[in-house]
Coordinates of C-alpha atoms in Angstrom, one line a residue:
Chain A
X1 CA -25.6 -21.3 2.6
X2 CA -25.5 -22.2 -1.2
X3 CA -27.2 -19.0 -1.9
X4 CA -24.6 -16.9 0.0
X5 CA -21.8 -18.7 -1.8
X6 CA -23.6 -18.2 -5.1
X7 CA -24.2 -14.6 -4.5
X8 CA -20.6 -14.2 -3.6
X9 CA -19.3 -15.9 -6.6
X10 CA -21.3 -13.8 -8.8
X11 CA -20.0 -10.6 -7.3
X12 CA -16.5 -11.8 -7.7
X13 CA -17.2 -12.5 -11.4
X14 CA -18.5 -9.1 -11.7
X15 CA -15.4 -7.5 -10.2
X16 CA -13.2 -9.8 -12.5
X17 CA -15.2 -8.6 -15.4
X18 CA -14.7 -4.9 -14.5
X19 CA -11.2 -5.2 -13.6
X20 CA -10.2 -7.0 -16.9
X21 CA -12.1 -4.3 -18.9
X22 CA -10.1 -1.6 -17.1
X23 CA -7.0 -3.5 -17.7
X24 CA -7.8 -3.8 -21.4
X25 CA -8.4 -0.1 -21.6
X26 CA -5.2 0.8 -19.7
X27 CA -3.3 -1.5 -22.2
X28 CA -4.8 0.3 -25.1
X29 CA -3.5 3.5 -23.7
X30 CA 0.1 2.5 -23.2
X31 CA 2.0 4.2 -26.0
X32 CA 4.3 2.1 -28.2
X33 CA 3.6 -0.7 -30.7
X34 CA 4.1 -4.2 -29.4
X35 CA 4.8 -5.4 -32.9
X36 CA 7.5 -2.9 -33.3
X37 CA 9.1 -3.8 -30.0
X38 CA 9.0 -7.5 -30.8
X39 CA 10.4 -7.2 -34.2
X40 CA 13.4 -5.4 -32.7
X41 CA 16.0 -3.2 -34.6
X42 CA 16.5 -5.8 -37.3
X43 CA 12.9 -6.5 -38.2
X44 CA 11.7 -5.2 -41.6
X45 CA 8.2 -3.7 -42.3
X46 CA 7.0 -7.2 -43.3
X47 CA 7.9 -8.9 -40.1
X48 CA 6.3 -6.0 -38.2
X49 CA 3.0 -6.6 -40.1
X50 CA 3.0 -10.2 -39.7
X51 CA 3.6 -9.7 -35.8
X52 CA 0.9 -7.1 -35.7
X53 CA -1.3 -9.6 -37.3
X54 CA -0.3 -12.2 -34.8
X55 CA -1.0 -9.8 -31.9
X56 CA -4.3 -8.9 -33.5
X57 CA -3.2 -5.3 -33.8
X58 CA -4.6 -4.9 -37.3
X59 CA -8.2 -5.5 -36.2
X60 CA -10.8 -3.2 -34.9
X61 CA -11.4 -2.3 -31.2
X62 CA -14.5 -4.5 -30.7
X63 CA -12.8 -7.5 -32.4
X64 CA -9.8 -7.1 -30.3
X65 CA -11.8 -6.8 -27.1
X66 CA -13.6 -10.2 -28.1
X67 CA -10.3 -11.8 -28.8
X68 CA -8.9 -10.5 -25.6
X69 CA -11.7 -12.1 -23.6
X70 CA -11.6 -15.4 -25.6
X71 CA -7.9 -15.6 -24.8
X72 CA -8.4 -15.0 -21.1
X73 CA -11.0 -17.6 -20.8
X74 CA -8.8 -20.1 -22.4
X75 CA -5.9 -19.1 -20.2
X76 CA -3.9 -17.9 -23.1
X77 CA -2.1 -14.6 -22.2
X78 CA -0.2 -14.3 -25.4
X79 CA 3.5 -14.2 -26.1
X80 CA 5.8 -11.9 -24.3
X81 CA 7.3 -9.5 -27.0
X82 CA 10.5 -9.0 -24.9
X83 CA 11.3 -12.6 -23.7
X84 CA 9.8 -14.2 -26.8
X85 CA 8.1 -16.9 -24.5
X86 CA 4.5 -17.5 -23.5
X87 CA 3.4 -15.1 -20.8
X88 CA 1.8 -18.0 -18.8
X89 CA 5.2 -19.8 -18.8
X90 CA 7.1 -16.8 -17.7
X91 CA 4.6 -16.2 -14.8
X92 CA 4.5 -19.9 -13.8
X93 CA 8.4 -19.9 -13.5
X94 CA 8.3 -17.1 -11.1
X95 CA 5.2 -17.7 -9.2
X96 CA 7.0 -20.0 -6.6
X97 CA 9.6 -17.2 -5.5
X98 CA 6.8 -14.6 -5.1
X99 CA 4.4 -17.0 -3.4
X100 CA 7.2 -18.0 -0.8
X101 CA 7.9 -14.4 0.0
X102 CA 4.3 -13.5 0.4
X103 CA 3.3 -16.4 2.3
X104 CA 6.0 -16.5 4.8
X105 CA 6.0 -12.9 5.4
X106 CA 2.1 -12.7 5.9
X107 CA 2.5 -15.7 8.3
X108 CA 5.2 -14.0 10.4
X109 CA 3.4 -10.7 10.5
X110 CA 0.1 -12.4 11.4
X111 CA 1.5 -14.4 14.3
X112 CA 3.4 -11.5 15.7
X113 CA 0.4 -9.0 15.4
X114 CA -1.8 -11.5 17.1
X115 CA 0.4 -12.2 20.0
X116 CA 1.5 -8.5 20.6
X117 CA -2.1 -7.0 19.7
X118 CA -3.8 -9.4 22.2
X119 CA -1.3 -8.7 24.9
X120 CA -1.5 -5.0 24.3
X121 CA -5.3 -4.9 24.3
X122 CA -6.0 -7.5 27.2
X123 CA -3.2 -7.1 29.6
X124 CA -3.9 -3.6 30.8
X125 CA -0.2 -3.0 30.9
X126 CA 0.8 0.5 29.8
X127 CA 4.3 -0.5 28.8
X128 CA 3.1 -3.3 26.4
X129 CA 0.5 -1.1 24.9
X130 CA 2.9 1.8 24.4
X131 CA 5.3 -0.6 22.7
X132 CA 2.7 -1.9 20.3
X133 CA 1.5 1.6 19.3
X134 CA 5.2 2.3 18.6
X135 CA 5.7 -0.7 16.5
X136 CA 2.6 0.1 14.6
X137 CA 3.7 3.6 13.9
X138 CA 7.3 2.8 13.2
X139 CA 6.6 -0.2 11.0
X140 CA 4.1 1.6 8.8
X141 CA 6.6 4.4 8.3
X142 CA 9.7 2.6 7.4
X143 CA 10.2 2.6 3.6
X144 CA 10.6 -1.1 2.7
X145 CA 13.4 -0.2 0.0
X146 CA 15.5 1.5 2.7
X147 CA 15.0 -1.2 5.1
X148 CA 16.2 -3.7 2.4
X149 CA 19.2 -1.5 1.8
X150 CA 20.1 -1.6 5.6
X151 CA 19.4 -5.3 5.8
X152 CA 21.9 -5.7 2.7
X153 CA 24.5 -3.6 4.5
X154 CA 24.3 -5.2 7.9
X155 CA 23.6 -8.9 7.3
X156 CA 25.4 -9.2 3.8
X157 CA 28.1 -7.0 3.8
X158 CA 29.2 -6.4 7.5
X159 CA 28.1 -9.7 9.1
X160 CA 28.4 -12.1 6.0
X161 CA 25.5 -14.0 7.4
X162 CA 23.4 -14.3 4.1
X163 CA 24.6 -14.3 0.7
X164 CA 22.3 -12.3 -1.7
X165 CA 21.9 -12.8 -5.3
X166 CA 21.2 -16.4 -5.8
X167 CA 17.7 -17.8 -5.4
X168 CA 17.9 -21.4 -4.5
X169 CA 14.7 -23.4 -5.2
X170 CA 13.5 -25.6 -2.2
X171 CA 13.8 -28.6 -4.3
X172 CA 17.7 -28.1 -4.6
X173 CA 18.5 -27.3 -0.9
X174 CA 16.1 -26.4 1.8
X175 CA 18.6 -24.4 3.8
X176 CA 19.8 -22.6 0.9
X177 CA 16.2 -21.7 -0.1
X178 CA 15.5 -20.4 3.4
X179 CA 18.7 -18.3 3.6
X180 CA 18.0 -16.8 0.1
X181 CA 14.5 -15.6 1.1
X182 CA 14.9 -14.8 4.8
X183 CA 15.9 -11.1 4.5
X184 CA 13.2 -10.1 2.1
X185 CA 10.6 -12.0 4.0
X186 CA 11.5 -10.1 7.2
X187 CA 11.5 -6.7 5.3
X188 CA 8.0 -7.6 3.9
X189 CA 6.7 -8.9 7.3
X190 CA 7.7 -5.7 8.9
X191 CA 5.8 -3.4 6.5
X192 CA 2.7 -5.8 6.7
X193 CA 2.8 -5.7 10.5
X194 CA 1.7 -2.3 10.9
X195 CA -1.8 -2.5 9.5
X196 CA -2.4 -6.1 10.9
X197 CA -1.2 -5.3 14.4
X198 CA -3.4 -2.0 14.5
X199 CA -6.5 -4.1 13.5
X200 CA -5.9 -7.0 16.0
X201 CA -5.5 -4.4 18.9
X202 CA -8.6 -2.6 17.9
X203 CA -10.8 -5.8 17.7
X204 CA -9.4 -7.0 20.9
X205 CA -10.2 -3.6 22.4
X206 CA -13.8 -4.3 21.5
X207 CA -13.7 -7.6 23.3
X208 CA -12.8 -5.8 26.5
X209 CA -16.2 -4.2 26.5
X210 CA -18.3 -7.4 25.8
X211 CA -20.4 -8.6 28.7
X212 CA -19.4 -12.2 28.2
X213 CA -15.7 -11.1 28.6
X214 CA -16.3 -9.3 31.8
X215 CA -18.5 -12.2 33.1
X216 CA -15.6 -14.6 32.4
X217 CA -13.3 -12.4 34.2
X218 CA -15.6 -12.2 37.1
X219 CA -16.0 -16.0 37.1
X220 CA -12.2 -16.1 37.4
X221 CA -11.4 -17.7 34.2
X222 CA -7.6 -17.4 33.8
X223 CA -6.6 -14.6 31.4
X224 CA -4.6 -16.7 28.9
X225 CA -7.6 -19.2 28.6
X226 CA -10.0 -16.4 28.4
X227 CA -7.8 -14.8 25.5
X228 CA -7.1 -18.0 23.6
X229 CA -10.4 -19.8 23.9
X230 CA -12.8 -17.0 23.7
X231 CA -11.5 -13.7 22.8
X232 CA -9.4 -14.8 19.7
X233 CA -12.4 -16.7 18.2
X234 CA -14.4 -13.5 18.6
X235 CA -11.7 -10.9 17.4
X236 CA -9.9 -12.9 14.6
X237 CA -12.3 -12.7 11.6
X238 CA -11.3 -9.2 10.7
X239 CA -7.5 -9.7 11.0
X240 CA -8.0 -12.8 9.1
X241 CA -9.8 -11.2 6.2
X242 CA -7.2 -8.5 6.2
X243 CA -4.4 -11.1 6.1
X244 CA -6.1 -12.9 3.3
X245 CA -6.3 -9.9 1.0
X246 CA -2.8 -8.6 1.9
X247 CA -1.4 -12.0 0.9
X248 CA -3.1 -11.6 -2.4
X249 CA -1.9 -8.1 -2.6
X250 CA 1.7 -9.1 -1.9
X251 CA 1.6 -11.5 -4.8
X252 CA 1.6 -8.5 -7.1
X253 CA 3.4 -6.0 -4.7
X254 CA 6.8 -7.4 -4.0
X255 CA 8.4 -5.7 -7.0
X256 CA 10.8 -3.4 -5.1
X257 CA 12.0 -6.0 -2.5
X258 CA 12.6 -8.6 -5.4
X259 CA 14.6 -6.2 -7.4
X260 CA 16.8 -5.0 -4.5
X261 CA 17.4 -8.7 -3.3
X262 CA 17.8 -9.9 -7.0
X263 CA 15.1 -12.6 -6.7
X264 CA 13.4 -13.9 -9.9
X265 CA 9.8 -13.2 -9.0
X266 CA 6.6 -11.9 -10.5
X267 CA 7.3 -8.4 -9.2
X268 CA 10.6 -8.0 -11.0
X269 CA 9.1 -9.6 -14.1
X270 CA 6.5 -6.9 -14.0
X271 CA 9.3 -4.1 -13.6
X272 CA 11.1 -5.5 -16.7
X273 CA 7.7 -5.6 -18.6
X274 CA 6.9 -2.0 -17.8
X275 CA 10.5 -0.9 -18.7
X276 CA 10.5 -2.9 -21.9
X277 CA 6.9 -1.9 -22.9
X278 CA 6.2 -5.4 -23.2
X279 CA 2.4 -5.0 -23.3
X280 CA 1.3 -8.6 -23.5
X281 CA 3.3 -9.5 -20.4
X282 CA 2.1 -6.2 -18.5
X283 CA -1.5 -7.3 -19.3
X284 CA -0.9 -11.0 -18.4
X285 CA 0.5 -10.2 -15.0
X286 CA -2.3 -7.6 -14.3
X287 CA -5.0 -10.0 -15.1
X288 CA -3.2 -12.9 -13.2
X289 CA -2.7 -10.8 -10.1
X290 CA -6.4 -9.5 -10.0
X291 CA -7.5 -13.1 -10.5
X292 CA -5.6 -14.1 -7.5
X293 CA -6.8 -11.2 -5.5
X294 CA -10.5 -11.9 -6.3
X295 CA -9.9 -15.7 -5.6
X296 CA -8.1 -15.0 -2.4
X297 CA -10.9 -12.6 -1.1
X298 CA -13.5 -15.2 -2.2
X299 CA -11.9 -17.9 -0.4
X300 CA -11.5 -16.0 3.0
X301 CA -15.0 -14.8 2.9
X302 CA -16.3 -18.5 2.4
X303 CA -14.0 -19.7 5.1
X304 CA -15.3 -17.1 7.5
X305 CA -18.8 -17.8 6.6
X306 CA -18.5 -21.5 7.2
X307 CA -16.6 -20.9 10.5
X308 CA -19.0 -18.6 12.0
X309 CA -22.4 -20.0 13.0
X310 CA -24.2 -16.8 13.6
X311 CA -23.3 -15.7 10.0
X312 CA -24.5 -18.9 8.7
X313 CA -27.9 -18.6 10.2
X314 CA -28.2 -15.0 9.0
X315 CA -27.6 -15.9 5.5
X316 CA -24.1 -14.4 5.2
X317 CA -22.5 -11.0 5.4
X318 CA -24.2 -8.1 3.8
X319 CA -22.7 -7.8 0.2
Chain B
X1 CA -4.3 10.7 28.0
X2 CA -0.7 11.8 28.1
X3 CA 0.5 9.4 25.5
X4 CA -2.1 10.6 23.0
X5 CA -0.7 14.1 23.4
X6 CA 2.7 12.7 22.8
X7 CA 2.0 11.3 19.4
X8 CA 0.3 14.5 18.5
X9 CA 3.1 16.7 19.6
X10 CA 5.9 14.4 18.3
X11 CA 4.1 14.3 14.9
X12 CA 3.7 18.1 14.9
X13 CA 7.4 18.6 15.6
X14 CA 8.5 16.2 12.9
X15 CA 6.2 17.6 10.2
X16 CA 7.2 21.1 11.3
X17 CA 11.0 20.1 10.8
X18 CA 10.1 18.7 7.4
X19 CA 8.4 21.8 6.2
X20 CA 11.2 24.0 7.7
X21 CA 14.0 22.2 5.9
X22 CA 11.8 22.0 2.7
X23 CA 11.0 25.6 2.6
X24 CA 14.4 26.8 3.7
X25 CA 15.8 25.1 0.6
X26 CA 13.9 27.7 -1.5
X27 CA 16.0 30.5 -0.2
X28 CA 19.1 28.8 1.1
X29 CA 21.1 25.6 0.9
X30 CA 24.6 25.1 2.1
X31 CA 25.7 24.3 -1.6
X32 CA 24.1 24.1 -4.9
X33 CA 22.2 20.7 -4.7
X34 CA 23.1 19.9 -8.2
X35 CA 26.9 21.2 -8.2
X36 CA 29.3 18.4 -8.7
X37 CA 32.7 18.2 -6.9
X38 CA 34.4 15.0 -8.4
X39 CA 37.5 15.4 -6.2
X40 CA 35.5 15.3 -3.0
X41 CA 33.2 12.4 -3.7
X42 CA 31.9 9.8 -0.9
X43 CA 33.0 12.1 1.8
X44 CA 31.7 11.5 5.4
X45 CA 30.2 14.1 7.7
X46 CA 32.6 17.0 8.1
X47 CA 32.5 20.7 9.0
X48 CA 32.5 21.6 5.2
X49 CA 29.8 19.1 4.4
X50 CA 27.7 18.4 7.3
X51 CA 26.2 15.2 6.0
X52 CA 29.0 14.4 3.6
X53 CA 29.0 14.1 -0.2
X54 CA 27.5 11.7 -2.7
X55 CA 29.0 9.8 -5.8
X56 CA 29.4 13.0 -7.7
X57 CA 30.7 15.0 -4.7
X58 CA 27.3 16.7 -4.3
X59 CA 26.4 18.0 -0.8
X60 CA 24.1 15.5 0.8
X61 CA 22.5 18.0 3.1
X62 CA 21.6 20.5 0.3
X63 CA 20.1 17.6 -1.7
X64 CA 18.1 16.4 1.1
X65 CA 16.7 19.8 1.7
X66 CA 15.6 20.3 -1.9
X67 CA 14.5 16.7 -2.1
X68 CA 12.2 17.2 0.9
X69 CA 10.5 19.9 -0.9
X70 CA 9.9 17.7 -3.9
X71 CA 8.5 14.9 -1.6
X72 CA 6.2 17.2 0.3
X73 CA 4.8 19.1 -2.6
X74 CA 4.3 16.0 -4.6
X75 CA 2.5 14.2 -1.8
X76 CA 0.3 17.2 -0.9
X77 CA -0.7 17.6 -4.6
X78 CA -1.5 13.9 -4.9
X79 CA -3.4 13.7 -1.7
X80 CA -5.4 16.8 -2.5
X81 CA -6.3 15.5 -6.1
X82 CA -7.0 12.0 -4.7
X83 CA -9.0 13.0 -1.8
X84 CA -11.1 15.4 -3.8
X85 CA -11.8 12.6 -6.4
X86 CA -12.4 10.2 -3.6
X87 CA -14.8 12.5 -1.7
X88 CA -16.9 13.4 -4.9
X89 CA -16.9 9.6 -5.8
X90 CA -18.2 8.7 -2.3
X91 CA -21.0 11.4 -2.3
X92 CA -22.1 10.5 -5.7
X93 CA -22.3 6.8 -4.9
X94 CA -24.0 7.6 -1.6
X95 CA -26.7 9.8 -3.2
X96 CA -27.2 8.1 -6.5
X97 CA -29.8 5.2 -6.9
X98 CA -28.6 2.2 -4.8
X99 CA -27.6 0.0 -7.6
X100 CA -25.3 2.5 -9.1
X101 CA -23.8 3.3 -5.7
X102 CA -23.1 -0.2 -4.9
X103 CA -21.6 -0.8 -8.4
X104 CA -19.3 2.1 -8.0
X105 CA -18.3 0.8 -4.5
X106 CA -17.6 -2.7 -6.0
X107 CA -15.1 -1.0 -8.4
X108 CA -13.6 0.9 -5.5
X109 CA -13.3 -2.4 -3.6
X110 CA -11.4 -4.0 -6.5
X111 CA -9.0 -1.1 -6.7
X112 CA -8.5 -1.3 -3.0
X113 CA -7.7 -4.9 -3.1
X114 CA -5.0 -4.3 -5.7
X115 CA -1.4 -3.7 -5.0
X116 CA -0.9 0.0 -5.3
X117 CA 2.5 -0.3 -6.6
X118 CA 1.1 -2.3 -9.6
X119 CA -1.5 0.5 -10.3
X120 CA 1.1 3.1 -10.2
X121 CA 3.5 1.2 -12.5
X122 CA 0.8 0.7 -15.0
X123 CA -0.1 4.4 -14.9
X124 CA 3.5 5.4 -15.2
X125 CA 3.7 3.1 -18.2
X126 CA 0.9 4.9 -19.8
X127 CA 1.9 8.5 -19.1
X128 CA 5.6 8.2 -18.9
X129 CA 8.2 9.0 -16.1
X130 CA 8.5 12.2 -14.4
X131 CA 7.2 14.2 -11.3
X132 CA 3.7 14.9 -12.5
X133 CA 2.8 11.4 -13.7
X134 CA 4.0 9.7 -10.6
X135 CA 2.0 12.3 -8.5
X136 CA -1.0 11.4 -10.6
X137 CA -0.2 7.8 -9.9
X138 CA 0.0 8.2 -6.2
X139 CA -3.4 10.4 -6.4
X140 CA -5.1 7.5 -8.0
X141 CA -3.9 5.3 -5.4
X142 CA -5.5 7.6 -2.7
X143 CA -8.9 7.7 -4.2
X144 CA -10.4 4.4 -2.9
X145 CA -9.8 5.0 0.8
X146 CA -11.4 8.4 0.8
X147 CA -14.2 7.3 -1.3
X148 CA -15.1 4.4 0.9
X149 CA -14.8 6.5 4.2
X150 CA -17.2 9.1 2.6
X151 CA -19.5 6.7 1.2
X152 CA -20.0 4.7 4.7
X153 CA -20.3 7.9 6.6
X154 CA -22.7 9.4 4.1
X155 CA -25.0 6.3 4.5
X156 CA -25.0 6.7 8.2
X157 CA -25.8 10.6 8.1
X158 CA -28.5 10.0 5.5
X159 CA -30.5 8.3 8.2
X160 CA -30.0 11.0 10.9
X161 CA -33.2 12.8 12.1
X162 CA -31.7 16.3 11.4
X163 CA -30.9 15.4 7.8
X164 CA -34.5 14.2 7.3
X165 CA -35.9 17.3 9.1
X166 CA -33.9 19.6 6.6
X167 CA -35.0 17.5 3.8
X168 CA -38.7 18.1 4.9
X169 CA -38.1 21.8 4.9
X170 CA -37.2 21.7 1.3
X171 CA -33.4 21.9 1.5
X172 CA -31.7 21.3 -1.8
X173 CA -29.4 18.4 -2.1
X174 CA -26.2 20.5 -2.7
X175 CA -27.0 22.6 0.3
X176 CA -27.6 19.5 2.2
X177 CA -24.3 17.9 1.3
X178 CA -22.2 21.1 2.0
X179 CA -24.0 22.3 5.2
X180 CA -25.4 19.2 6.8
X181 CA -23.5 16.3 5.7
X182 CA -19.9 17.3 5.2
X183 CA -19.3 19.1 8.6
X184 CA -19.8 16.0 10.7
X185 CA -17.3 14.1 8.5
X186 CA -14.7 16.7 8.7
X187 CA -12.8 15.4 11.7
X188 CA -12.4 11.8 10.1
X189 CA -11.5 13.5 6.6
X190 CA -8.6 15.6 8.3
X191 CA -7.4 12.5 10.1
X192 CA -7.3 10.5 6.9
X193 CA -5.9 13.3 4.9
X194 CA -2.9 13.7 7.2
X195 CA -2.0 10.0 7.3
X196 CA -2.5 9.7 3.7
X197 CA 0.3 12.2 3.1
X198 CA 2.6 9.8 4.9
X199 CA 1.6 6.9 2.7
X200 CA 1.8 9.2 -0.4
X201 CA 5.3 10.2 0.5
X202 CA 6.3 6.5 0.8
X203 CA 4.7 5.6 -2.5
X204 CA 6.2 8.6 -4.3
X205 CA 9.7 7.7 -3.1
X206 CA 9.2 4.1 -4.0
X207 CA 8.5 5.3 -7.6
X208 CA 11.4 7.6 -7.6
X209 CA 13.6 4.7 -6.2
X210 CA 12.5 2.7 -9.2
X211 CA 13.6 5.7 -11.4
X212 CA 9.9 6.4 -12.5
X213 CA 9.5 9.7 -10.5
X214 CA 11.2 13.1 -11.0
X215 CA 14.2 12.7 -13.3
X216 CA 17.8 13.6 -12.7
X217 CA 19.6 16.0 -12.0
X218 CA 16.8 17.2 -9.6
X219 CA 16.8 15.3 -6.3
X220 CA 14.1 13.5 -4.4
X221 CA 14.7 11.3 -1.4
X222 CA 13.8 8.1 -3.2
X223 CA 16.0 8.8 -5.9
X224 CA 19.0 9.6 -3.7
X225 CA 18.5 6.2 -2.0
X226 CA 18.3 4.6 -5.5
X227 CA 21.7 6.2 -6.3
X228 CA 23.2 5.1 -2.9
X229 CA 22.0 1.5 -3.8
X230 CA 24.8 1.2 -6.2
X231 CA 27.4 1.9 -3.8
X232 CA 25.8 0.4 -0.7
X233 CA 28.5 -2.3 -0.3
X234 CA 31.4 0.0 -0.7
X235 CA 30.1 3.2 0.8
X236 CA 27.2 2.0 3.2
X237 CA 27.1 5.5 4.8
X238 CA 25.4 6.8 1.5
X239 CA 22.2 5.1 2.4
X240 CA 21.9 6.6 5.9
X241 CA 21.0 10.5 5.8
X242 CA 18.3 10.4 3.2
X243 CA 16.7 7.4 4.4
X244 CA 16.6 8.6 8.0
X245 CA 15.0 11.9 6.8
X246 CA 12.5 10.0 4.8
X247 CA 11.5 7.9 7.7
X248 CA 11.2 11.1 9.9
X249 CA 8.9 12.8 7.4
X250 CA 6.6 9.8 7.0
X251 CA 6.6 9.1 10.7
X252 CA 5.8 12.7 11.5
X253 CA 2.6 12.6 9.2
X254 CA 1.5 9.2 10.6
X255 CA 1.9 10.3 14.3
X256 CA 0.2 13.6 13.5
X257 CA -2.7 11.8 12.0
X258 CA -3.0 9.4 14.9
X259 CA -2.8 12.3 17.4
X260 CA -5.3 14.3 15.5
X261 CA -7.8 11.5 15.6
X262 CA -7.2 11.0 19.3
X263 CA -7.9 14.7 19.9
X264 CA -11.0 14.5 18.1
X265 CA -12.1 11.3 19.8
X266 CA -11.3 12.9 23.2
X267 CA -13.4 16.0 22.3
X268 CA -16.4 13.7 21.2
X269 CA -16.1 11.7 24.5
X270 CA -16.2 14.9 26.5
X271 CA -19.2 16.2 24.7
X272 CA -21.1 12.9 25.2
X273 CA -20.5 13.1 29.1

């Protein structure tokens, strides 16, 4: 077991190293000089030079790469040239919003997919199956930014159910918090349901052909019990892995929804960073999100490994 | 069996409709899609303007027609570049020594686990805004899925008896790949290609919506929605026509991809019987 986790950890570290290297190369390629941006219109050439020295722009390529890795390892992502604050602080302030959006939308999408996907695959009811196929196709085709606009029109402007524009932290008021994130959470949940539902249905279809499942039916075990006690345990690892990696993905992929619903999250921060050519901030967010993605995938893999006796015996999934 | 044919036919119809309006825009649009008419702005549907006019009084139908052409050609271009790069990468990593192959696939995994919009944004930050940069960003986002697909299928076919037989007859590797390994993959690749066009259109329109794609005054569906966004509370109708057309096009390609894969699966089943 220790061997599997060690192997998995090592490969995560390798991925992290590659991703950070690619991010460094990408940042080197972004045109525009961070020192010039930070100095602003009033900065003279001396302030530009001192800022350049601060950012390490006056050093050679190899030296900058070393500095970059030393900073990452000490969790120092530098200072944003646009906001003038430390990148880590900026990300920290906005993490809660994005995490709430990602977590609740994946939770809703996952529960919905498991219920509908299981019913579609195991009930042998053509209507339910056709419905779930329609949901998969429709939900994966709706542009999330368009859906957000429709939600704004219907719920905010026509029905006046939800106020948009003020994010309320849960510490201030729980109901205010929920009503400020409910619309974006539903939009994100809808676009996440497509792939999840498809996968749940496909894994459940495989269950139908298993000998133990047919045996259970023959023995007269009620369908609900068969589904919840046996089929789910067998079919869920795939969808759970997907949900884990989608959750990690969403932590960096909510930019559009955040900007439409005016929520102060990481995605909107990233949009601002790109727009303002704030290179330290762009780099910091990219590294941070890839760290979350790798960590999330590592955790789901280890959790699956621990929960599956046959995998534990075989020494883990093939890497 | 009937519902399979339904998604295939519905997809085909929607895609044909998309191509029809897109190509008609080359020879005919009711109005000049960029001609402004300030006196007639924010009109609803009427006999003069079938789908109404936007905030500059431009004819929405004409803009949708030329915007569909941008969306379709951009998506086709991106998926062609992305799939070609992905296929080559998949073949290379399947045929090269094992450690190089798995290292390449590790990088692909990392790319795949990354939010596509983030990758596209970084790329646009490097190259600047515009139709070509955003198409390249979308193409890059399409590479991982093709490479992964080809890699796993190649590893399977490499072990097949007929491949080993061809190898023992002294078949060169290029000939092997082109005549023995790609044909059995073709059906899966066609399916993936079709549904990738749907996701490419979605991604491209998201980039346009953020103002990073094609630049004004040209129209694209995503940009039209981004303009409609500013007036969404006073003139909600503005968000409807272009959004519905966008949904129809993406849905068409997704249904068609699904339908094609069912058709191939059905054929395989028959052959096995």
